[in-house]
Short mmCIF file of C-alpha atoms in Angstrom, two decimals:
data_model
loop_
_atom_site.label_atom_id
_atom_site.label_comp_id
_atom_site.label_asym_id
_atom_site.label_seq_id
_atom_site.Cartn_x
_atom_site.Cartn_y
_atom_site.Cartn_z
CA MET A 1 -241.91 -16.93 30.34
CA THR A 2 -239.86 -14.38 32.24
CA ARG A 3 -240.42 -10.80 31.02
CA ILE A 4 -237.36 -8.58 31.09
CA TYR A 5 -237.35 -4.82 30.51
CA LEU A 6 -234.41 -3.41 28.52
CA ALA A 7 -233.15 -0.15 30.00
CA GLY A 8 -230.66 1.91 28.05
CA PRO A 9 -230.11 3.83 24.87
CA LEU A 10 -232.51 3.64 21.90
CA PHE A 11 -232.00 6.94 20.20
CA CYS A 12 -230.31 6.02 16.94
CA GLN A 13 -230.75 3.19 14.45
CA SER A 14 -227.69 1.28 15.55
CA GLU A 15 -228.88 1.26 19.18
CA ARG A 16 -232.42 0.11 18.21
CA ASP A 17 -230.94 -2.60 15.90
CA TYR A 18 -228.75 -3.86 18.73
CA ASN A 19 -231.71 -3.95 21.04
CA ILE A 20 -233.67 -6.15 18.57
CA ARG A 21 -230.68 -8.50 18.19
CA LEU A 22 -230.51 -8.76 21.97
CA LYS A 23 -234.18 -9.50 22.11
CA ASP A 24 -233.81 -12.30 19.60
CA ALA A 25 -230.83 -13.79 21.42
CA LEU A 26 -232.72 -13.75 24.78
CA ALA A 27 -235.79 -15.30 23.12
CA GLN A 28 -233.68 -18.22 22.00
CA ALA A 29 -232.79 -18.73 25.70
CA GLY A 30 -236.44 -18.60 26.69
CA TYR A 31 -236.79 -14.99 27.83
CA GLU A 32 -239.05 -12.19 26.63
CA LEU A 33 -237.19 -8.97 26.34
CA VAL A 34 -239.46 -5.96 26.32
CA LEU A 35 -238.14 -2.93 24.42
CA PRO A 36 -239.34 0.58 25.18
CA GLN A 37 -238.73 1.39 21.55
CA GLU A 38 -241.69 -0.90 20.72
CA ASN A 39 -243.96 1.83 22.04
CA ASP A 40 -243.00 3.56 18.77
CA PHE A 41 -244.30 6.99 19.53
CA LYS A 42 -244.31 9.36 16.64
CA ILE A 43 -242.90 12.45 18.34
CA ASN A 44 -242.56 15.60 16.23
CA THR A 45 -239.06 16.71 17.08
CA ALA A 46 -239.50 20.20 15.58
CA LYS A 47 -242.61 20.68 17.63
CA MET A 48 -240.78 19.41 20.78
CA ALA A 49 -238.37 22.29 20.42
CA ALA A 50 -241.03 24.98 19.72
CA ASP A 51 -244.12 24.02 21.70
CA GLN A 52 -243.86 23.75 25.46
CA ASP A 53 -247.40 22.19 25.85
CA TYR A 54 -246.59 19.53 23.22
CA ARG A 55 -243.21 18.83 24.87
CA ASP A 56 -244.81 18.39 28.26
CA ALA A 57 -247.54 16.14 26.94
CA ALA A 58 -245.08 14.01 24.93
CA THR A 59 -242.75 13.75 27.98
CA MET A 60 -245.49 12.48 30.24
CA MET A 61 -246.87 10.15 27.57
CA VAL A 62 -243.47 8.46 27.10
CA PHE A 63 -242.77 8.34 30.88
CA GLN A 64 -246.14 6.74 31.72
CA ALA A 65 -245.94 4.17 28.91
CA ASP A 66 -242.39 3.15 29.90
CA MET A 67 -243.32 2.90 33.58
CA GLU A 68 -246.28 0.67 32.75
CA MET A 69 -244.04 -1.47 30.59
CA LEU A 70 -241.42 -1.69 33.37
CA ASP A 71 -244.08 -2.62 35.90
CA SER A 72 -245.19 -5.50 33.70
CA CYS A 73 -241.77 -7.08 33.75
CA ASP A 74 -240.08 -9.45 36.22
CA ALA A 75 -236.54 -8.12 35.80
CA VAL A 76 -234.42 -5.42 34.09
CA VAL A 77 -231.36 -5.58 31.89
CA PHE A 78 -229.47 -2.28 31.67
CA ASN A 79 -227.47 -1.81 28.45
CA MET A 80 -224.51 0.07 29.81
CA ASP A 81 -222.68 0.59 26.53
CA GLY A 82 -221.69 4.14 25.72
CA ARG A 83 -219.37 6.77 27.08
CA VAL A 84 -221.64 7.22 30.17
CA PRO A 85 -224.71 5.24 31.28
CA ASP A 86 -228.00 6.33 29.70
CA GLU A 87 -229.79 8.70 32.10
CA GLY A 88 -233.19 7.25 31.53
CA GLY A 89 -231.77 3.78 32.05
CA CYS A 90 -230.36 4.88 35.38
CA VAL A 91 -233.82 6.05 36.47
CA GLU A 92 -235.41 2.81 35.28
CA ILE A 93 -232.97 0.57 37.18
CA GLY A 94 -233.37 2.68 40.32
CA TYR A 95 -237.15 2.40 40.09
CA ALA A 96 -236.93 -1.34 39.42
CA TYR A 97 -234.54 -1.87 42.31
CA ALA A 98 -236.93 -0.01 44.67
CA LYS A 99 -239.73 -2.21 43.42
CA GLY A 100 -237.73 -5.37 44.29
CA LYS A 101 -237.06 -6.42 40.67
CA GLU A 102 -233.80 -8.17 39.80
CA CYS A 103 -231.47 -5.90 37.79
CA PHE A 104 -228.56 -6.92 35.54
CA GLY A 105 -226.06 -5.02 33.47
CA LEU A 106 -224.82 -5.76 30.00
CA LYS A 107 -221.65 -3.93 28.96
CA THR A 108 -219.53 -4.68 25.93
CA ASP A 109 -217.95 -1.19 25.95
CA VAL A 110 -214.47 -1.07 27.57
CA ARG A 111 -214.73 2.48 28.90
CA THR A 112 -215.21 2.90 32.69
CA ALA A 113 -215.95 5.77 35.04
CA GLU A 114 -214.52 5.54 38.54
CA PHE A 115 -211.35 3.79 39.66
CA GLY A 116 -211.31 1.59 36.57
CA THR A 117 -214.88 0.44 37.24
CA ASP A 118 -218.37 1.79 36.70
CA ASN A 119 -220.43 4.10 38.90
CA MET A 120 -220.64 2.45 42.34
CA MET A 121 -224.31 3.20 42.83
CA ILE A 122 -225.17 1.55 39.53
CA GLY A 123 -223.01 -1.43 40.49
CA GLY A 124 -224.85 -1.73 43.79
CA VAL A 125 -228.32 -1.73 42.10
CA LEU A 126 -227.04 -4.44 39.72
CA LYS A 127 -225.45 -6.43 42.60
CA LEU A 128 -222.25 -6.26 40.55
CA ARG A 129 -223.91 -8.51 37.89
CA VAL A 130 -222.55 -6.81 34.78
CA ALA A 131 -222.16 -9.21 31.93
CA ALA A 132 -219.59 -8.66 29.15
CA SER A 133 -221.55 -10.83 26.67
CA VAL A 134 -225.01 -12.18 26.08
CA SER A 135 -224.03 -15.68 27.11
CA GLU A 136 -222.73 -14.31 30.42
CA LEU A 137 -225.92 -12.36 30.90
CA ILE A 138 -227.99 -15.50 30.39
CA GLY A 139 -225.86 -17.22 33.01
CA PHE A 140 -226.62 -14.37 35.48
CA LEU A 141 -230.34 -14.65 34.69
CA LYS A 142 -230.26 -18.43 35.30
CA ASP A 143 -228.22 -18.07 38.50
CA ALA A 144 -230.87 -15.65 39.80
CA GLY A 145 -233.58 -18.27 39.14
CA LEU A 146 -235.14 -16.50 36.21
#
């Protein structure tokens, strides 16, 4: 089964719920969607603000775990919804692209950035494969041989 890493926002309940629904939809199509939120770190937000050593350790723990998870996957889907693309997701697709992994976008949000389109560097990494729906995303995955 093709393992796909989901890059993108996961910082509020609605984002995490959307990610789970997307995971279920891709599972029905025969794909395993890997969610960084499944690492489920219990980070003390008050301590993050007050304790530099704790913040540094938590940052590196999350970074290492996500990179290991990303390395274990065959491809990446970047959830591009939101006013601007998620910064961590941008790092993840850049890393995946450099490693030769296929990258795809999923954007149901109508907002754009440049000239009525999205950031051109992101578009290049995704090879302009930005789906407007889950069914279109599945088509892109199949067309790529995944």
